[in-house]
Every structure is written in structure tokens, then in C-alpha cells.
Amino acid sequence: GVGAALAGNLTFMVGGVEQEFNAAKELLTCMGSNVVYCGEVGTGQAAKICNNMLLAISMIGTAEAMNLGIRS
């Protein structure tokens, strides 16, 4: 989020040609503390989508547990 961006702690999941990734990695490390090469074009996006899905599932479970606790 915004706080991680301001602190330079973003995570980049990058897909594409490995030589191009290596050329861009130095620039990306200026903005983030984790820069991960994921493979071919599109694999970085797939990794990000999986990460977001897992976060959403966790948040939904937390919200449901809070709702159950409050109603109980």
C-alpha cells in the first residue's frame, strides 16, 4: 500500500525476459525491498493475483469471525 511505497518496502513480482528483468532490477530495488523474477511474461501478474486472492480469503475469514463473535 501507500505506507510501503513511501518506506520503499514494496514487493515487485516481475515476469518477462530475464535479461530485461536484470537490467530493470536495480531501478526496482530503489522502490521496493523485494524484487522477485517469476518467469515468462504474465507470470508476475499471475503471482500477484494469487497473492491478492489469498489476502482476500484471509480478510473475508477475519470479517466473518468478527461478525460471529460480535453476534454471539
N, CA, C and O atoms as a CHARMM CRD file, in Angstrom:
* protein
*
  288
    1    1 GLY  N      0.80600  -1.18100   0.00000 PROA 1      0.00000
    2    1 GLY  CA     0.00000   0.00000   0.00000 PROA 1      0.00000
    3    1 GLY  C      0.85600   1.25400   0.00000 PROA 1      0.00000
    4    1 GLY  O      2.05500   1.21800  -0.27300 PROA 1      0.00000
    5    2 VAL  N      0.21200   2.34900   0.31000 PROA 2      0.00000
    6    2 VAL  CA     0.86400   3.65500   0.28100 PROA 2      0.00000
    7    2 VAL  C      2.00600   3.72500   1.28900 PROA 2      0.00000
    8    2 VAL  O      3.07200   4.25800   0.98100 PROA 2      0.00000
    9    3 GLY  N      1.79300   3.19400   2.49000 PROA 3      0.00000
   10    3 GLY  CA     2.83600   3.21500   3.51300 PROA 3      0.00000
   11    3 GLY  C      4.08700   2.47500   3.07500 PROA 3      0.00000
   12    3 GLY  O      5.20000   2.95300   3.29400 PROA 3      0.00000
   13    4 ALA  N      3.91500   1.31300   2.45800 PROA 4      0.00000
   14    4 ALA  CA     5.05200   0.53600   1.97600 PROA 4      0.00000
   15    4 ALA  C      5.76000   1.26200   0.84200 PROA 4      0.00000
   16    4 ALA  O      6.98500   1.21200   0.73400 PROA 4      0.00000
   17    5 ALA  N      4.98400   1.93800  -0.00600 PROA 5      0.00000
   18    5 ALA  CA     5.59200   2.69100  -1.10700 PROA 5      0.00000
   19    5 ALA  C      6.43700   3.84100  -0.56700 PROA 5      0.00000
   20    5 ALA  O      7.55700   4.06300  -1.02700 PROA 5      0.00000
   21    6 LEU  N      5.90600   4.56500   0.40000 PROA 6      0.00000
   22    6 LEU  CA     6.65300   5.67800   0.99200 PROA 6      0.00000
   23    6 LEU  C      7.92300   5.20100   1.68600 PROA 6      0.00000
   24    6 LEU  O      8.94400   5.88800   1.66300 PROA 6      0.00000
   25    7 ALA  N      7.85700   4.03100   2.29900 PROA 7      0.00000
   26    7 ALA  CA     9.00700   3.48100   3.01300 PROA 7      0.00000
   27    7 ALA  C      9.97300   2.73400   2.09600 PROA 7      0.00000
   28    7 ALA  O     11.05400   2.33600   2.53000 PROA 7      0.00000
   29    8 GLY  N      9.59100   2.54100   0.82700 PROA 8      0.00000
   30    8 GLY  CA    10.43100   1.79900  -0.11100 PROA 8      0.00000
   31    8 GLY  C     10.43500   0.31100   0.15100 PROA 8      0.00000
   32    8 GLY  O     11.41600  -0.37300  -0.13700 PROA 8      0.00000
   33    9 ASN  N      9.33100  -0.19900   0.70200 PROA 9      0.00000
   34    9 ASN  CA     9.23700  -1.61200   1.05800 PROA 9      0.00000
   35    9 ASN  C      8.28700  -2.40400   0.17500 PROA 9      0.00000
   36    9 ASN  O      7.76200  -3.43100   0.60500 PROA 9      0.00000
   37   10 LEU  N      8.05900  -1.95400  -1.03600 PROA 10     0.00000
   38   10 LEU  CA     7.16500  -2.67000  -1.93400 PROA 10     0.00000
   39   10 LEU  C      7.77500  -4.00100  -2.36500 PROA 10     0.00000
   40   10 LEU  O      8.98800  -4.19600  -2.29000 PROA 10     0.00000
   41   11 THR  N      6.92100  -4.90200  -2.81300 PROA 11     0.00000
   42   11 THR  CA     7.36400  -6.15200  -3.41100 PROA 11     0.00000
   43   11 THR  C      6.96100  -6.13400  -4.87600 PROA 11     0.00000
   44   11 THR  O      5.80600  -5.86800  -5.20800 PROA 11     0.00000
   45   12 PHE  N      7.91600  -6.41600  -5.74600 PROA 12     0.00000
   46   12 PHE  CA     7.64900  -6.49100  -7.17500 PROA 12     0.00000
   47   12 PHE  C      7.76600  -7.93300  -7.61700 PROA 12     0.00000
   48   12 PHE  O      8.78900  -8.57600  -7.38300 PROA 12     0.00000
   49   13 MET  N      6.71600  -8.45300  -8.26100 PROA 13     0.00000
   50   13 MET  CA     6.72000  -9.77900  -8.84500 PROA 13     0.00000
   51   13 MET  C      6.73000  -9.56100 -10.35400 PROA 13     0.00000
   52   13 MET  O      5.74200  -9.10500 -10.93000 PROA 13     0.00000
   53   14 VAL  N      7.84600  -9.88900 -10.98400 PROA 14     0.00000
   54   14 VAL  CA     8.10000  -9.47100 -12.36200 PROA 14     0.00000
   55   14 VAL  C      8.16900 -10.66600 -13.29400 PROA 14     0.00000
   56   14 VAL  O      8.83100 -11.66400 -13.00700 PROA 14     0.00000
   57   15 GLY  N      7.47400 -10.54800 -14.41400 PROA 15     0.00000
   58   15 GLY  CA     7.56600 -11.53200 -15.46800 PROA 15     0.00000
   59   15 GLY  C      8.11600 -10.88200 -16.72100 PROA 15     0.00000
   60   15 GLY  O      7.93400  -9.68400 -16.93600 PROA 15     0.00000
   61   16 GLY  N      8.78400 -11.65900 -17.54400 PROA 16     0.00000
   62   16 GLY  CA     9.32800 -11.12900 -18.78900 PROA 16     0.00000
   63   16 GLY  C     10.64700 -11.79400 -19.13000 PROA 16     0.00000
   64   16 GLY  O     11.00700 -12.82300 -18.55900 PROA 16     0.00000
   65   17 VAL  N     11.35100 -11.20200 -20.05700 PROA 17     0.00000
   66   17 VAL  CA    12.65500 -11.71000 -20.47200 PROA 17     0.00000
   67   17 VAL  C     13.64000 -11.47900 -19.32500 PROA 17     0.00000
   68   17 VAL  O     13.74400 -10.36900 -18.80200 PROA 17     0.00000
   69   18 GLU  N     14.35200 -12.52100 -18.94300 PROA 18     0.00000
   70   18 GLU  CA    15.22400 -12.43600 -17.76000 PROA 18     0.00000
   71   18 GLU  C     16.30600 -11.36800 -17.90600 PROA 18     0.00000
   72   18 GLU  O     16.64600 -10.70800 -16.92400 PROA 18     0.00000
   73   19 GLN  N     16.84900 -11.18600 -19.09500 PROA 19     0.00000
   74   19 GLN  CA    17.86100 -10.14800 -19.30300 PROA 19     0.00000
   75   19 GLN  C     17.27800  -8.76800 -19.04900 PROA 19     0.00000
   76   19 GLN  O     17.94400  -7.91100 -18.46800 PROA 19     0.00000
   77   20 GLU  N     16.04500  -8.54300 -19.47900 PROA 20     0.00000
   78   20 GLU  CA    15.38700  -7.25700 -19.25400 PROA 20     0.00000
   79   20 GLU  C     15.08000  -7.06400 -17.76900 PROA 20     0.00000
   80   20 GLU  O     15.20400  -5.95800 -17.24200 PROA 20     0.00000
   81   21 PHE  N     14.68000  -8.13900 -17.10500 PROA 21     0.00000
   82   21 PHE  CA    14.45600  -8.07300 -15.66000 PROA 21     0.00000
   83   21 PHE  C     15.73900  -7.66100 -14.94600 PROA 21     0.00000
   84   21 PHE  O     15.71800  -6.78400 -14.08400 PROA 21     0.00000
   85   22 ASN  N     16.85900  -8.29700 -15.30700 PROA 22     0.00000
   86   22 ASN  CA    18.13800  -7.98000 -14.66900 PROA 22     0.00000
   87   22 ASN  C     18.53200  -6.53000 -14.90400 PROA 22     0.00000
   88   22 ASN  O     19.11500  -5.89500 -14.02500 PROA 22     0.00000
   89   23 ALA  N     18.21500  -5.99600 -16.09300 PROA 23     0.00000
   90   23 ALA  CA    18.51000  -4.59800 -16.39200 PROA 23     0.00000
   91   23 ALA  C     17.65100  -3.64800 -15.55400 PROA 23     0.00000
   92   23 ALA  O     18.11300  -2.57200 -15.17100 PROA 23     0.00000
   93   24 ALA  N     16.41800  -4.03400 -15.26900 PROA 24     0.00000
   94   24 ALA  CA    15.49300  -3.17300 -14.52300 PROA 24     0.00000
   95   24 ALA  C     15.56200  -3.38000 -13.01500 PROA 24     0.00000
   96   24 ALA  O     15.03800  -2.56500 -12.25600 PROA 24     0.00000
   97   25 LYS  N     16.19800  -4.45400 -12.57500 PROA 25     0.00000
   98   25 LYS  CA    16.17300  -4.81200 -11.15600 PROA 25     0.00000
   99   25 LYS  C     16.75000  -3.70700 -10.26900 PROA 25     0.00000
  100   25 LYS  O     16.20500  -3.42900  -9.20100 PROA 25     0.00000
  101   26 GLU  N     17.83300  -3.08100 -10.69500 PROA 26     0.00000
  102   26 GLU  CA    18.43800  -2.02200  -9.88300 PROA 26     0.00000
  103   26 GLU  C     17.46100  -0.87200  -9.65300 PROA 26     0.00000
  104   26 GLU  O     17.37800  -0.33600  -8.54800 PROA 26     0.00000
  105   27 LEU  N     16.72900  -0.49800 -10.68500 PROA 27     0.00000
  106   27 LEU  CA    15.72400   0.55900 -10.55500 PROA 27     0.00000
  107   27 LEU  C     14.59800   0.12700  -9.62000 PROA 27     0.00000
  108   27 LEU  O     14.15000   0.90900  -8.78100 PROA 27     0.00000
  109   28 LEU  N     14.14300  -1.10900  -9.76200 PROA 28     0.00000
  110   28 LEU  CA    13.05000  -1.60800  -8.92600 PROA 28     0.00000
  111   28 LEU  C     13.45100  -1.68200  -7.45600 PROA 28     0.00000
  112   28 LEU  O     12.62200  -1.45300  -6.57600 PROA 28     0.00000
  113   29 THR  N     14.71700  -1.99900  -7.18400 PROA 29     0.00000
  114   29 THR  CA    15.15200  -2.08000  -5.78100 PROA 29     0.00000
  115   29 THR  C     15.20700  -0.71200  -5.12200 PROA 29     0.00000
  116   29 THR  O     15.28000  -0.62800  -3.89600 PROA 29     0.00000
  117   30 CYS  N     15.17500   0.36100  -5.90200 PROA 30     0.00000
  118   30 CYS  CA    15.07700   1.70900  -5.32300 PROA 30     0.00000
  119   30 CYS  C     13.68900   1.95800  -4.74200 PROA 30     0.00000
  120   30 CYS  O     13.52000   2.77400  -3.83600 PROA 30     0.00000
  121   31 MET  N     12.70300   1.24700  -5.27000 PROA 31     0.00000
  122   31 MET  CA    11.32100   1.44300  -4.84500 PROA 31     0.00000
  123   31 MET  C     10.81100   0.33700  -3.93900 PROA 31     0.00000
  124   31 MET  O      9.82200   0.52800  -3.23100 PROA 31     0.00000
  125   32 GLY  N     11.46600  -0.81200  -3.94800 PROA 32     0.00000
  126   32 GLY  CA    10.97200  -1.93700  -3.16500 PROA 32     0.00000
  127   32 GLY  C     12.09300  -2.76200  -2.57900 PROA 32     0.00000
  128   32 GLY  O     13.21000  -2.79000  -3.09500 PROA 32     0.00000
  129   33 SER  N     11.77300  -3.42700  -1.50000 PROA 33     0.00000
  130   33 SER  CA    12.77600  -4.25400  -0.82800 PROA 33     0.00000
  131   33 SER  C     12.77900  -5.69300  -1.33400 PROA 33     0.00000
  132   33 SER  O     13.74800  -6.42000  -1.11900 PROA 33     0.00000
  133   34 ASN  N     11.71200  -6.11100  -2.00100 PROA 34     0.00000
  134   34 ASN  CA    11.60400  -7.46800  -2.56600 PROA 34     0.00000
  135   34 ASN  C     11.34800  -7.35600  -4.05400 PROA 34     0.00000
  136   34 ASN  O     10.34000  -6.78700  -4.47500 PROA 34     0.00000
  137   35 VAL  N     12.25500  -7.89800  -4.85100 PROA 35     0.00000
  138   35 VAL  CA    12.07900  -7.93500  -6.30100 PROA 35     0.00000
  139   35 VAL  C     12.27700  -9.38600  -6.71500 PROA 35     0.00000
  140   35 VAL  O     13.37300  -9.93300  -6.59800 PROA 35     0.00000
  141   36 VAL  N     11.19900 -10.00300  -7.20300 PROA 36     0.00000
  142   36 VAL  CA    11.21400 -11.43400  -7.49400 PROA 36     0.00000
  143   36 VAL  C     10.95800 -11.65500  -8.97600 PROA 36     0.00000
  144   36 VAL  O      9.96900 -11.16800  -9.52300 PROA 36     0.00000
  145   37 TYR  N     11.85400 -12.39400  -9.62100 PROA 37     0.00000
  146   37 TYR  CA    11.64200 -12.77300 -11.01400 PROA 37     0.00000
  147   37 TYR  C     10.78200 -14.02600 -11.04700 PROA 37     0.00000
  148   37 TYR  O     11.13400 -15.03800 -10.44100 PROA 37     0.00000
  149   38 CYS  N      9.64800 -13.96500 -11.75800 PROA 38     0.00000
  150   38 CYS  CA     8.68300 -15.06200 -11.75500 PROA 38     0.00000
  151   38 CYS  C      8.70800 -15.91000 -13.02600 PROA 38     0.00000
  152   38 CYS  O      8.10200 -16.98100 -13.05200 PROA 38     0.00000
  153   39 GLY  N      9.38200 -15.46800 -14.06300 PROA 39     0.00000
  154   39 GLY  CA     9.43700 -16.24800 -15.29800 PROA 39     0.00000
  155   39 GLY  C      8.95400 -15.45100 -16.48800 PROA 39     0.00000
  156   39 GLY  O      9.18500 -14.24600 -16.57700 PROA 39     0.00000
  157   40 GLU  N      8.28800 -16.12100 -17.39300 PROA 40     0.00000
  158   40 GLU  CA     7.83800 -15.53000 -18.65200 PROA 40     0.00000
  159   40 GLU  C      6.87800 -14.36500 -18.43600 PROA 40     0.00000
  160   40 GLU  O      6.40500 -14.12100 -17.32600 PROA 40     0.00000
  161   41 VAL  N      6.60700 -13.65700 -19.52200 PROA 41     0.00000
  162   41 VAL  CA     5.64200 -12.55300 -19.49300 PROA 41     0.00000
  163   41 VAL  C      4.31900 -13.05200 -18.93200 PROA 41     0.00000
  164   41 VAL  O      3.81600 -14.09200 -19.36000 PROA 41     0.00000
  165   42 GLY  N      3.75900 -12.32900 -17.99000 PROA 42     0.00000
  166   42 GLY  CA     2.46300 -12.68000 -17.39300 PROA 42     0.00000
  167   42 GLY  C      2.56600 -13.43300 -16.08900 PROA 42     0.00000
  168   42 GLY  O      1.60100 -13.46900 -15.32600 PROA 42     0.00000
  169   43 THR  N      3.71200 -14.04000 -15.80700 PROA 43     0.00000
  170   43 THR  CA     3.82200 -14.81800 -14.57100 PROA 43     0.00000
  171   43 THR  C      3.87400 -13.92600 -13.32700 PROA 43     0.00000
  172   43 THR  O      3.42900 -14.33100 -12.25400 PROA 43     0.00000
  173   44 GLY  N      4.40800 -12.73000 -13.46900 PROA 44     0.00000
  174   44 GLY  CA     4.39900 -11.79300 -12.34400 PROA 44     0.00000
  175   44 GLY  C      2.97800 -11.39400 -11.98600 PROA 44     0.00000
  176   44 GLY  O      2.62400 -11.31800 -10.80900 PROA 44     0.00000
  177   45 GLN  N      2.16300 -11.13800 -13.00900 PROA 45     0.00000
  178   45 GLN  CA     0.75900 -10.79900 -12.77700 PROA 45     0.00000
  179   45 GLN  C      0.01200 -11.96300 -12.13600 PROA 45     0.00000
  180   45 GLN  O     -0.81200 -11.76400 -11.24400 PROA 45     0.00000
  181   46 ALA  N      0.30500 -13.17700 -12.59400 PROA 46     0.00000
  182   46 ALA  CA    -0.34400 -14.35500 -12.01600 PROA 46     0.00000
  183   46 ALA  C      0.02200 -14.50700 -10.54400 PROA 46     0.00000
  184   46 ALA  O     -0.83800 -14.82100  -9.72100 PROA 46     0.00000
  185   47 ALA  N      1.28800 -14.28600 -10.20800 PROA 47     0.00000
  186   47 ALA  CA     1.71800 -14.37000  -8.81000 PROA 47     0.00000
  187   47 ALA  C      1.02400 -13.30500  -7.97200 PROA 47     0.00000
  188   47 ALA  O      0.61600 -13.57900  -6.84300 PROA 47     0.00000
  189   48 LYS  N      0.88600 -12.09800  -8.50600 PROA 48     0.00000
  190   48 LYS  CA     0.21300 -11.00300  -7.79100 PROA 48     0.00000
  191   48 LYS  C     -1.26700 -11.33800  -7.56800 PROA 48     0.00000
  192   48 LYS  O     -1.80100 -11.09100  -6.48700 PROA 48     0.00000
  193   49 ILE  N     -1.92000 -11.89200  -8.57700 PROA 49     0.00000
  194   49 ILE  CA    -3.33100 -12.26600  -8.45000 PROA 49     0.00000
  195   49 ILE  C     -3.50500 -13.33900  -7.37300 PROA 49     0.00000
  196   49 ILE  O     -4.43000 -13.26800  -6.56300 PROA 49     0.00000
  197   50 CYS  N     -2.61300 -14.33100  -7.36900 PROA 50     0.00000
  198   50 CYS  CA    -2.68000 -15.37700  -6.33600 PROA 50     0.00000
  199   50 CYS  C     -2.48800 -14.78500  -4.94800 PROA 50     0.00000
  200   50 CYS  O     -3.19600 -15.14700  -4.00800 PROA 50     0.00000
  201   51 ASN  N     -1.53500 -13.88100  -4.82100 PROA 51     0.00000
  202   51 ASN  CA    -1.28200 -13.22300  -3.54200 PROA 51     0.00000
  203   51 ASN  C     -2.51200 -12.42500  -3.08300 PROA 51     0.00000
  204   51 ASN  O     -2.90600 -12.49400  -1.91900 PROA 51     0.00000
  205   52 ASN  N     -3.10600 -11.67300  -4.00400 PROA 52     0.00000
  206   52 ASN  CA    -4.30200 -10.88900  -3.66700 PROA 52     0.00000
  207   52 ASN  C     -5.47600 -11.78600  -3.29800 PROA 52     0.00000
  208   52 ASN  O     -6.25000 -11.45400  -2.40000 PROA 52     0.00000
  209   53 MET  N     -5.61700 -12.92900  -3.98700 PROA 53     0.00000
  210   53 MET  CA    -6.70100 -13.85400  -3.67300 PROA 53     0.00000
  211   53 MET  C     -6.54200 -14.41000  -2.26100 PROA 53     0.00000
  212   53 MET  O     -7.50500 -14.48900  -1.49900 PROA 53     0.00000
  213   54 LEU  N     -5.31600 -14.79200  -1.92800 PROA 54     0.00000
  214   54 LEU  CA    -5.05200 -15.31200  -0.58600 PROA 54     0.00000
  215   54 LEU  C     -5.33700 -14.26000   0.47800 PROA 54     0.00000
  216   54 LEU  O     -5.91000 -14.57300   1.52200 PROA 54     0.00000
  217   55 LEU  N     -4.94000 -13.01400   0.22300 PROA 55     0.00000
  218   55 LEU  CA    -5.21700 -11.93100   1.15900 PROA 55     0.00000
  219   55 LEU  C     -6.72300 -11.71900   1.31300 PROA 55     0.00000
  220   55 LEU  O     -7.21300 -11.53500   2.42800 PROA 55     0.00000
  221   56 ALA  N     -7.46000 -11.74500   0.19800 PROA 56     0.00000
  222   56 ALA  CA    -8.91100 -11.55400   0.24900 PROA 56     0.00000
  223   56 ALA  C     -9.58300 -12.66400   1.04900 PROA 56     0.00000
  224   56 ALA  O    -10.47200 -12.39400   1.85600 PROA 56     0.00000
  225   57 ILE  N     -9.16700 -13.89600   0.83500 PROA 57     0.00000
  226   57 ILE  CA    -9.74000 -15.03000   1.56900 PROA 57     0.00000
  227   57 ILE  C     -9.48100 -14.86400   3.06500 PROA 57     0.00000
  228   57 ILE  O    -10.36600 -15.11600   3.88300 PROA 57     0.00000
  229   58 SER  N     -8.28700 -14.44700   3.41400 PROA 58     0.00000
  230   58 SER  CA    -7.93300 -14.22200   4.81700 PROA 58     0.00000
  231   58 SER  C     -8.77700 -13.10000   5.42500 PROA 58     0.00000
  232   58 SER  O     -9.25000 -13.21700   6.55600 PROA 58     0.00000
  233   59 MET  N     -8.96100 -12.02300   4.68000 PROA 59     0.00000
  234   59 MET  CA    -9.75400 -10.89100   5.17700 PROA 59     0.00000
  235   59 MET  C    -11.22900 -11.26900   5.33800 PROA 59     0.00000
  236   59 MET  O    -11.87100 -10.85700   6.30400 PROA 59     0.00000
  237   60 ILE  N    -11.76400 -12.04500   4.40300 PROA 60     0.00000
  238   60 ILE  CA   -13.15400 -12.48700   4.50000 PROA 60     0.00000
  239   60 ILE  C    -13.32700 -13.36800   5.72800 PROA 60     0.00000
  240   60 ILE  O    -14.29900 -13.21300   6.46800 PROA 60     0.00000
  241   61 GLY  N    -12.39700 -14.29000   5.95300 PROA 61     0.00000
  242   61 GLY  CA   -12.46300 -15.15200   7.13400 PROA 61     0.00000
  243   61 GLY  C    -12.39300 -14.35400   8.42600 PROA 61     0.00000
  244   61 GLY  O    -13.11600 -14.64900   9.37700 PROA 61     0.00000
  245   62 THR  N    -11.53900 -13.35900   8.46800 PROA 62     0.00000
  246   62 THR  CA   -11.42300 -12.49900   9.65400 PROA 62     0.00000
  247   62 THR  C    -12.72300 -11.74200   9.89100 PROA 62     0.00000
  248   62 THR  O    -13.20900 -11.67400  11.02000 PROA 62     0.00000
  249   63 ALA  N    -13.28100 -11.17900   8.83900 PROA 63     0.00000
  250   63 ALA  CA   -14.53200 -10.43200   8.96400 PROA 63     0.00000
  251   63 ALA  C    -15.67600 -11.33100   9.43200 PROA 63     0.00000
  252   63 ALA  O    -16.47100 -10.93600  10.28500 PROA 63     0.00000
  253   64 GLU  N    -15.75700 -12.53200   8.87700 PROA 64     0.00000
  254   64 GLU  CA   -16.80900 -13.45900   9.28700 PROA 64     0.00000
  255   64 GLU  C    -16.64400 -13.88100  10.75400 PROA 64     0.00000
  256   64 GLU  O    -17.62500 -13.99200  11.48900 PROA 64     0.00000
  257   65 ALA  N    -15.39600 -14.11200  11.16600 PROA 65     0.00000
  258   65 ALA  CA   -15.15300 -14.48500  12.56000 PROA 65     0.00000
  259   65 ALA  C    -15.52000 -13.34000  13.49900 PROA 65     0.00000
  260   65 ALA  O    -16.11400 -13.56600  14.55300 PROA 65     0.00000
  261   66 MET  N    -15.17100 -12.12100  13.12200 PROA 66     0.00000
  262   66 MET  CA   -15.53100 -10.95800  13.95200 PROA 66     0.00000
  263   66 MET  C    -17.05100 -10.81900  14.04500 PROA 66     0.00000
  264   66 MET  O    -17.59400 -10.56600  15.12000 PROA 66     0.00000
  265   67 ASN  N    -17.73200 -10.98600  12.91100 PROA 67     0.00000
  266   67 ASN  CA   -19.19600 -10.87600  12.88700 PROA 67     0.00000
  267   67 ASN  C    -19.81300 -11.94600  13.78200 PROA 67     0.00000
  268   67 ASN  O    -20.71400 -11.64600  14.56500 PROA 67     0.00000
  269   68 LEU  N    -19.34400 -13.18400  13.67900 PROA 68     0.00000
  270   68 LEU  CA   -19.85300 -14.26800  14.52300 PROA 68     0.00000
  271   68 LEU  C    -19.60200 -13.97600  15.99900 PROA 68     0.00000
  272   68 LEU  O    -20.48300 -14.16800  16.83700 PROA 68     0.00000
  273   69 GLY  N    -18.40500 -13.51600  16.30500 PROA 69     0.00000
  274   69 GLY  CA   -18.07900 -13.19500  17.69600 PROA 69     0.00000
  275   69 GLY  C    -18.95000 -12.08500  18.26600 PROA 69     0.00000
  276   69 GLY  O    -19.40900 -12.17000  19.40500 PROA 69     0.00000
  277   70 ILE  N    -19.17200 -11.06500  17.48500 PROA 70     0.00000
  278   70 ILE  CA   -19.99800  -9.93200  17.94500 PROA 70     0.00000
  279   70 ILE  C    -21.43400 -10.38400  18.15200 PROA 70     0.00000
  280   70 ILE  O    -22.06700 -10.00300  19.13700 PROA 70     0.00000
  281   71 ARG  N    -21.95600 -11.19300  17.23600 PROA 71     0.00000
  282   71 ARG  CA   -23.35700 -11.64600  17.33400 PROA 71     0.00000
  283   71 ARG  C    -23.55100 -12.70500  18.41000 PROA 71     0.00000
  284   71 ARG  O    -24.66800 -12.92500  18.87900 PROA 71     0.00000
  285   72 SER  N    -22.47000 -13.35500  18.79600 PROA 72     0.00000
  286   72 SER  CA   -22.59100 -14.39600  19.83600 PROA 72     0.00000
  287   72 SER  C    -22.53200 -13.71000  21.16400 PROA 72     0.00000
  288   72 SER  O    -22.61200 -14.36600  22.20200 PROA 72     0.00000
